[in-house]
Tab-separated table of C-alpha atoms and ligand atoms in Angstrom:
chain	number	residue	atom	x	y	z
P	1	UNK	CA	-9.523	29.991	-11.021
P	2	UNK	CA	-12.882	28.542	-9.862
P	3	UNK	CA	-16.335	29.872	-10.796
P	4	UNK	CA	-19.086	30.378	-8.227
P	5	UNK	CA	-20.790	27.278	-9.670
P	6	UNK	CA	-17.639	25.199	-9.155
P	7	UNK	CA	-17.283	26.453	-5.594
P	8	UNK	CA	-20.877	25.489	-4.800
P	9	UNK	CA	-20.266	22.063	-6.428
P	10	UNK	CA	-17.223	21.714	-4.179
P	11	UNK	CA	-19.247	22.510	-1.061
P	12	UNK	CA	-22.057	20.156	-2.070
P	13	UNK	CA	-20.075	17.219	-3.488
P	14	UNK	CA	-16.616	17.368	-1.883
P	15	UNK	CA	-14.787	17.031	-5.189
P	16	UNK	CA	-14.142	18.824	-8.477
P	17	UNK	CA	-13.198	17.409	-11.873
P	18	UNK	CA	-11.093	19.844	-13.896
P	19	UNK	CA	-10.439	18.487	-17.419
P	20	UNK	CA	-7.394	19.721	-19.350
P	21	UNK	CA	-5.847	21.211	-16.222
P	22	UNK	CA	-2.420	19.908	-17.264
P	23	UNK	CA	-1.104	19.878	-20.823
P	24	UNK	CA	-0.887	16.260	-22.083
P	25	UNK	CA	2.752	16.848	-23.023
P	26	UNK	CA	3.513	17.681	-19.373
P	27	UNK	CA	1.832	14.406	-18.338
P	28	UNK	CA	3.971	12.513	-20.843
P	29	UNK	CA	7.109	14.295	-19.653
P	30	UNK	CA	6.426	13.403	-15.998
P	31	UNK	CA	5.774	9.789	-16.974
P	32	UNK	CA	9.030	9.629	-18.952
P	33	UNK	CA	10.911	11.223	-16.068
P	34	UNK	CA	9.589	8.608	-13.642
P	35	UNK	CA	10.400	5.746	-15.995
P	36	UNK	CA	13.941	7.152	-16.245
P	37	UNK	CA	14.216	7.246	-12.449
P	38	UNK	CA	13.094	3.630	-12.388
P	39	UNK	CA	15.675	2.589	-15.010
P	40	UNK	CA	18.377	4.276	-12.913
P	41	UNK	CA	17.135	3.048	-9.536
P	42	UNK	CA	19.286	0.919	-7.280
P	43	UNK	CA	16.583	-1.738	-7.419
P	44	UNK	CA	17.947	-2.600	-10.876
P	45	UNK	CA	21.070	-3.887	-9.090
P	46	UNK	CA	19.378	-5.775	-6.287
P	47	UNK	CA	18.652	-3.974	-3.034
P	48	UNK	CA	15.254	-5.617	-2.905
P	49	UNK	CA	15.454	-7.083	0.580
P	50	UNK	CA	12.965	-4.691	2.091
P	51	UNK	CA	10.333	-5.684	-0.456
P	52	UNK	CA	10.679	-9.409	0.126
P	53	UNK	CA	7.451	-10.880	1.440
P	54	UNK	CA	9.584	-13.188	3.548
P	55	UNK	CA	11.473	-10.261	5.072
P	56	UNK	CA	10.769	-8.991	8.536
P	57	UNK	CA	7.687	-6.799	8.422
P	58	UNK	CA	9.572	-4.548	10.838
P	59	UNK	CA	11.982	-3.588	8.041
P	60	UNK	CA	9.102	-2.830	5.700
P	61	UNK	CA	7.374	-0.701	8.358
P	62	UNK	CA	10.604	1.233	8.912
P	63	UNK	CA	11.030	1.754	5.149
P	64	UNK	CA	7.490	3.138	4.868
P	65	UNK	CA	7.438	5.200	8.064
P	66	UNK	CA	10.697	6.996	7.243
P	67	UNK	CA	9.661	7.876	3.669
P	68	UNK	CA	7.872	11.152	4.470
P	69	UNK	CA	10.851	13.355	3.698
P	70	UNK	CA	12.573	11.300	1.041
P	71	UNK	CA	11.841	9.504	-2.241
P	72	UNK	CA	11.270	5.760	-2.171
P	73	UNK	CA	9.887	3.050	-4.404
P	74	UNK	CA	7.119	0.747	-3.274
P	75	UNK	CA	6.456	-2.537	-5.065
P	76	UNK	CA	3.277	-4.534	-5.512
P	77	UNK	CA	2.693	-7.187	-2.865
P	78	UNK	CA	4.402	-10.419	-3.826
P	79	UNK	CA	6.602	-8.766	-6.455
P	80	UNK	CA	9.744	-10.064	-4.711
P	81	UNK	CA	10.155	-13.635	-3.528
P	82	UNK	CA	13.426	-14.917	-2.067
P	83	UNK	CA	15.138	-11.676	-3.103
P	84	UNK	CA	14.141	-12.025	-6.751
P	85	UNK	CA	11.573	-10.107	-8.751
P	86	UNK	CA	8.632	-12.192	-9.924
P	87	UNK	CA	8.093	-9.864	-12.908
P	88	UNK	CA	9.998	-7.061	-14.606
P	89	UNK	CA	10.630	-4.067	-12.383
P	90	UNK	CA	8.640	-1.833	-14.750
P	91	UNK	CA	5.586	-3.990	-14.012
P	92	UNK	CA	6.326	-4.638	-10.331
P	93	UNK	CA	6.418	-1.090	-8.996
P	94	UNK	CA	3.318	0.140	-7.158
P	95	UNK	CA	4.254	3.744	-6.391
P	96	UNK	CA	6.948	6.329	-5.741
P	97	UNK	CA	6.638	8.529	-2.626
P	98	UNK	CA	6.505	10.749	-0.623
P	99	UNK	CA	8.533	13.972	-1.026
P	100	UNK	CA	9.369	14.209	-4.731
P	101	UNK	CA	7.774	17.668	-4.811
P	102	UNK	CA	10.559	18.974	-2.556
P	103	UNK	CA	13.481	16.819	-3.673
P	104	UNK	CA	13.090	16.282	-7.413
P	105	UNK	CA	13.172	19.401	-9.642
P	106	UNK	CA	10.851	17.883	-12.253
P	107	UNK	CA	8.184	17.061	-9.649
P	108	UNK	CA	8.775	20.436	-7.997
P	109	UNK	CA	7.943	22.224	-11.279
P	110	UNK	CA	4.871	20.057	-11.867
P	111	UNK	CA	3.615	20.627	-8.311
P	112	UNK	CA	4.298	24.326	-7.867
P	113	UNK	CA	2.482	26.266	-10.561
P	114	UNK	CA	0.595	29.575	-10.385
P	115	UNK	CA	-2.576	27.695	-11.405
P	116	UNK	CA	-2.323	25.280	-8.455
P	117	UNK	CA	-1.536	28.127	-6.055
P	118	UNK	CA	-4.638	30.004	-7.286
P	119	UNK	CA	-6.746	26.859	-6.985
P	120	UNK	CA	-5.599	26.294	-3.401
P	121	UNK	CA	-6.441	29.899	-2.535
P	122	UNK	CA	-9.922	29.506	-4.062
P	123	UNK	CA	-10.440	26.376	-1.966
P	124	UNK	CA	-9.788	28.429	1.160
P	125	UNK	CA	-6.151	27.691	1.908
P	126	UNK	CA	-4.500	30.531	3.810
P	127	UNK	CA	-1.066	28.958	4.337
P	128	UNK	CA	-0.989	25.955	1.954
P	129	UNK	CA	1.772	23.422	2.570
P	130	UNK	CA	2.667	20.651	0.146
P	131	UNK	CA	2.766	17.639	2.437
P	132	UNK	CA	2.894	14.478	0.366
P	133	UNK	CA	3.434	13.419	-3.241
P	134	UNK	CA	2.852	9.992	-4.763
P	135	UNK	CA	3.292	8.700	-8.296
P	136	UNK	CA	0.969	5.711	-8.640
P	137	UNK	CA	1.405	3.118	-11.411
P	138	UNK	CA	-1.779	0.998	-11.150
P	139	UNK	CA	-0.129	-1.702	-13.218
P	140	UNK	CA	-1.971	-3.622	-15.954
P	141	UNK	CA	-3.325	-6.910	-14.675
P	142	UNK	CA	-1.888	-6.633	-11.157
P	143	UNK	CA	-2.540	-3.062	-9.961
P	144	UNK	CA	-4.395	-3.721	-6.725
P	145	UNK	CA	-7.605	-2.344	-5.260
P	146	UNK	CA	-7.297	0.736	-3.063
P	147	UNK	CA	-9.896	0.214	-0.358
P	148	UNK	CA	-12.448	2.925	0.385
P	149	UNK	CA	-10.929	5.620	2.594
P	150	UNK	CA	-10.660	9.343	3.073
P	151	UNK	CA	-7.301	11.103	3.153
P	152	UNK	CA	-7.895	12.837	6.475
P	153	UNK	CA	-7.569	9.355	8.033
P	154	UNK	CA	-3.870	9.326	7.109
P	155	UNK	CA	-2.915	13.022	7.206
P	156	UNK	CA	-4.783	14.332	10.224
P	157	UNK	CA	-4.882	17.998	11.125
P	158	UNK	CA	-6.947	19.854	13.734
P	159	UNK	CA	-9.122	21.197	12.280
P	160	UNK	CA	-9.355	19.041	9.145
P	161	UNK	CA	-7.508	20.726	6.278
P	162	UNK	CA	-6.115	18.132	3.869
P	163	UNK	CA	-7.064	18.356	0.206
P	164	UNK	CA	-5.882	15.915	-2.452
P	165	UNK	CA	-4.932	16.881	-6.002
P	166	UNK	CA	-5.210	13.757	-8.199
P	167	UNK	CA	-3.714	14.189	-11.670
P	168	UNK	CA	-4.493	11.660	-14.388
P	169	UNK	CA	-1.134	11.104	-16.069
P	170	UNK	CA	-2.753	8.489	-18.295
P	171	UNK	CA	-6.409	8.040	-19.213
P	172	UNK	CA	-8.324	6.528	-16.277
P	173	UNK	CA	-11.168	4.219	-17.309
P	174	UNK	CA	-13.629	1.805	-15.752
P	175	UNK	CA	-11.373	-1.006	-16.981
P	176	UNK	CA	-8.022	0.219	-15.671
P	177	UNK	CA	-9.122	1.317	-12.205
P	178	UNK	CA	-10.369	4.906	-12.284
P	179	UNK	CA	-11.311	6.676	-9.066
P	180	UNK	CA	-14.773	6.166	-7.544
P	181	UNK	CA	-16.103	8.870	-5.212
P	182	UNK	CA	-19.034	9.164	-2.783
P	183	UNK	CA	-20.425	12.650	-3.532
P	184	UNK	CA	-21.520	14.612	-0.492
P	185	UNK	CA	-20.129	12.191	2.041
P	186	UNK	CA	-17.314	14.625	2.876
P	187	UNK	CA	-19.856	16.213	5.225
P	188	UNK	CA	-19.589	13.224	7.561
P	189	UNK	CA	-16.477	12.865	9.724
P	190	UNK	CA	-13.628	10.455	9.046
P	191	UNK	CA	-14.464	6.997	10.392
P	192	UNK	CA	-10.928	5.868	11.124
P	193	UNK	CA	-7.598	7.409	11.965
P	194	UNK	CA	-4.318	5.710	10.991
P	195	UNK	CA	-1.484	6.905	13.213
P	196	UNK	CA	1.723	6.056	15.012
P	197	UNK	CA	1.211	4.277	18.309
P	198	UNK	CA	2.931	7.324	19.857
P	199	UNK	CA	4.908	10.288	18.492
P	200	UNK	CA	8.259	8.970	17.249
P	201	UNK	CA	7.170	5.331	17.537
P	202	UNK	CA	7.857	2.806	14.780
P	203	UNK	CA	4.520	1.075	14.988
P	204	UNK	CA	1.094	2.078	13.723
P	205	UNK	CA	-2.491	1.590	14.751
P	206	UNK	CA	-5.926	2.452	13.408
P	207	UNK	CA	-8.487	4.134	15.642
P	208	UNK	CA	-12.057	3.231	14.726
P	209	UNK	CA	-14.092	6.366	15.349
P	210	UNK	CA	-17.279	5.132	13.667
P	211	UNK	CA	-17.756	1.390	13.011
P	212	UNK	CA	-20.427	2.007	10.343
P	213	UNK	CA	-19.186	0.637	6.970
P	214	UNK	CA	-18.314	3.090	4.201
P	215	UNK	CA	-21.232	4.016	1.894
P	216	UNK	CA	-19.931	1.922	-0.997
P	217	UNK	CA	-23.366	1.875	-2.700
P	218	UNK	CA	-23.027	5.630	-3.172
P	219	UNK	CA	-19.687	5.455	-4.997
P	220	UNK	CA	-19.743	6.788	-8.557
P	221	UNK	CA	-16.948	6.231	-11.097
P	222	UNK	CA	-14.850	9.101	-12.422
P	223	UNK	CA	-13.316	8.023	-15.731
P	224	UNK	CA	-11.165	10.927	-16.966
P	225	UNK	CA	-8.691	11.723	-19.716
P	226	UNK	CA	-5.035	12.338	-18.974
P	227	UNK	CA	-4.411	15.938	-17.992
P	228	UNK	CA	-7.527	16.019	-15.798
P	229	UNK	CA	-7.180	17.141	-12.201
P	230	UNK	CA	-9.603	15.721	-9.642
P	231	UNK	CA	-9.675	17.688	-6.381
P	232	UNK	CA	-10.664	15.640	-3.323
P	233	UNK	CA	-11.877	17.002	0.005
P	234	UNK	CA	-10.011	15.383	2.905
P	235	UNK	CA	-13.111	13.647	4.250
P	236	UNK	CA	-14.486	12.480	0.874
P	237	UNK	CA	-14.586	8.652	0.661
P	238	UNK	CA	-12.895	7.301	-2.466
P	239	UNK	CA	-11.966	3.916	-3.845
P	240	UNK	CA	-10.399	2.318	-6.886
P	241	UNK	CA	-10.848	-1.171	-8.291
P	242	UNK	CA	-8.032	-3.500	-9.306
P	243	UNK	CA	-6.685	-2.892	-12.775
P	244	UNK	CA	-7.677	-6.016	-14.700
P	245	UNK	CA	-7.056	-4.376	-18.089
P	246	UNK	CA	-3.930	-4.657	-20.261
P	247	UNK	CA	-3.124	-0.929	-19.883
P	248	UNK	CA	-1.623	0.975	-16.962
P	249	UNK	CA	-3.291	3.872	-15.172
P	250	UNK	CA	-0.592	6.242	-13.971
P	251	UNK	CA	-1.625	9.045	-11.632
P	252	UNK	CA	0.181	11.663	-9.578
P	253	UNK	CA	-1.243	12.805	-6.265
P	254	UNK	CA	-0.320	15.778	-4.152
P	255	UNK	CA	-1.753	16.362	-0.680
P	256	UNK	CA	-1.946	19.825	0.836
P	257	UNK	CA	-2.598	20.912	4.385
P	258	UNK	CA	-2.978	24.385	5.864
P	259	UNK	CA	-0.235	25.527	8.223
P	260	UNK	CA	-2.926	27.308	10.226
P	261	UNK	CA	-4.150	23.880	11.336
P	262	UNK	CA	-2.220	21.628	13.716
P	263	UNK	CA	-0.503	18.671	12.068
P	264	UNK	CA	-0.511	15.984	14.729
P	265	UNK	CA	2.813	14.580	15.958
P	266	UNK	CA	1.533	11.011	15.797
P	267	UNK	CA	0.651	11.153	12.092
P	268	UNK	CA	2.606	8.470	10.233
P	269	UNK	CA	4.190	10.985	7.838
P	270	UNK	CA	6.756	13.079	9.640
P	271	UNK	CA	9.614	15.254	8.474
P	272	UNK	CA	12.985	15.942	9.982
P	273	UNK	CA	13.701	19.440	11.314
P	274	UNK	CA	15.971	20.188	8.354
P	275	UNK	CA	13.184	19.820	5.804
P	276	UNK	CA	10.188	21.922	6.792
P	277	UNK	CA	7.047	21.876	4.664
P	278	UNK	CA	6.826	24.537	1.996
P	279	UNK	CA	3.993	26.159	0.085
P	280	UNK	CA	3.802	26.999	-3.601
G	1	FE2	FE1	-6.698	8.682	-1.015
């Protein structure tokens, strides 16, 4: 799947850009599938309490922390006030997560292909496990900034093993909030760790391991056409700007870990015993 040149780029830079990895028609089909799920979602008939900015943050924490082995919608901040949407649902939704790849046949097919299995093997995975899926909307005009972070911060294994597959479902541009990456900075350790306050707890905390700010001056933009796959090393810093343009920037992300590494019991994303992680 990967050439020697691509593998040395990966080691040096901590990311790979693979244009035309997915057929554009498959991107369109996934987008249509998600929009159908949204049209059929129970949010269309109310059920918005958990998103209300006036609601107890405890309920929102619970909704997020128990989403690792199910499929849930997340709305933009401020999209619900006093139980009512402040804009149409199609423009209010922030993302869908976090186990579509195991629970939704369409996402399962998109996420488990021979090409992705070969790519994971080339990247050094011995026992790849599909841990987390997210469909991100990056809405026109209101899609918010994603602050600079690395994925290992959120999906910690010992040793580090997480890799992110970021699929452009729509064209990602400078205007609509494409990814920005800090090449080479994957060789420095994660600076923070986001985790549960204790295994099984319903609160979270962030450990600051290195107070030095992220190298934001070194970030370079990665505008890509739909169908492109960007592969992100788990300790590569990345960021995306708010979407101030009139067009959306849909993306699908899949995070893999290696079952040879230890997935820590105080990571925020946990699964019940009846739904173990699976590979390709
Ligand atoms: Fe990320």
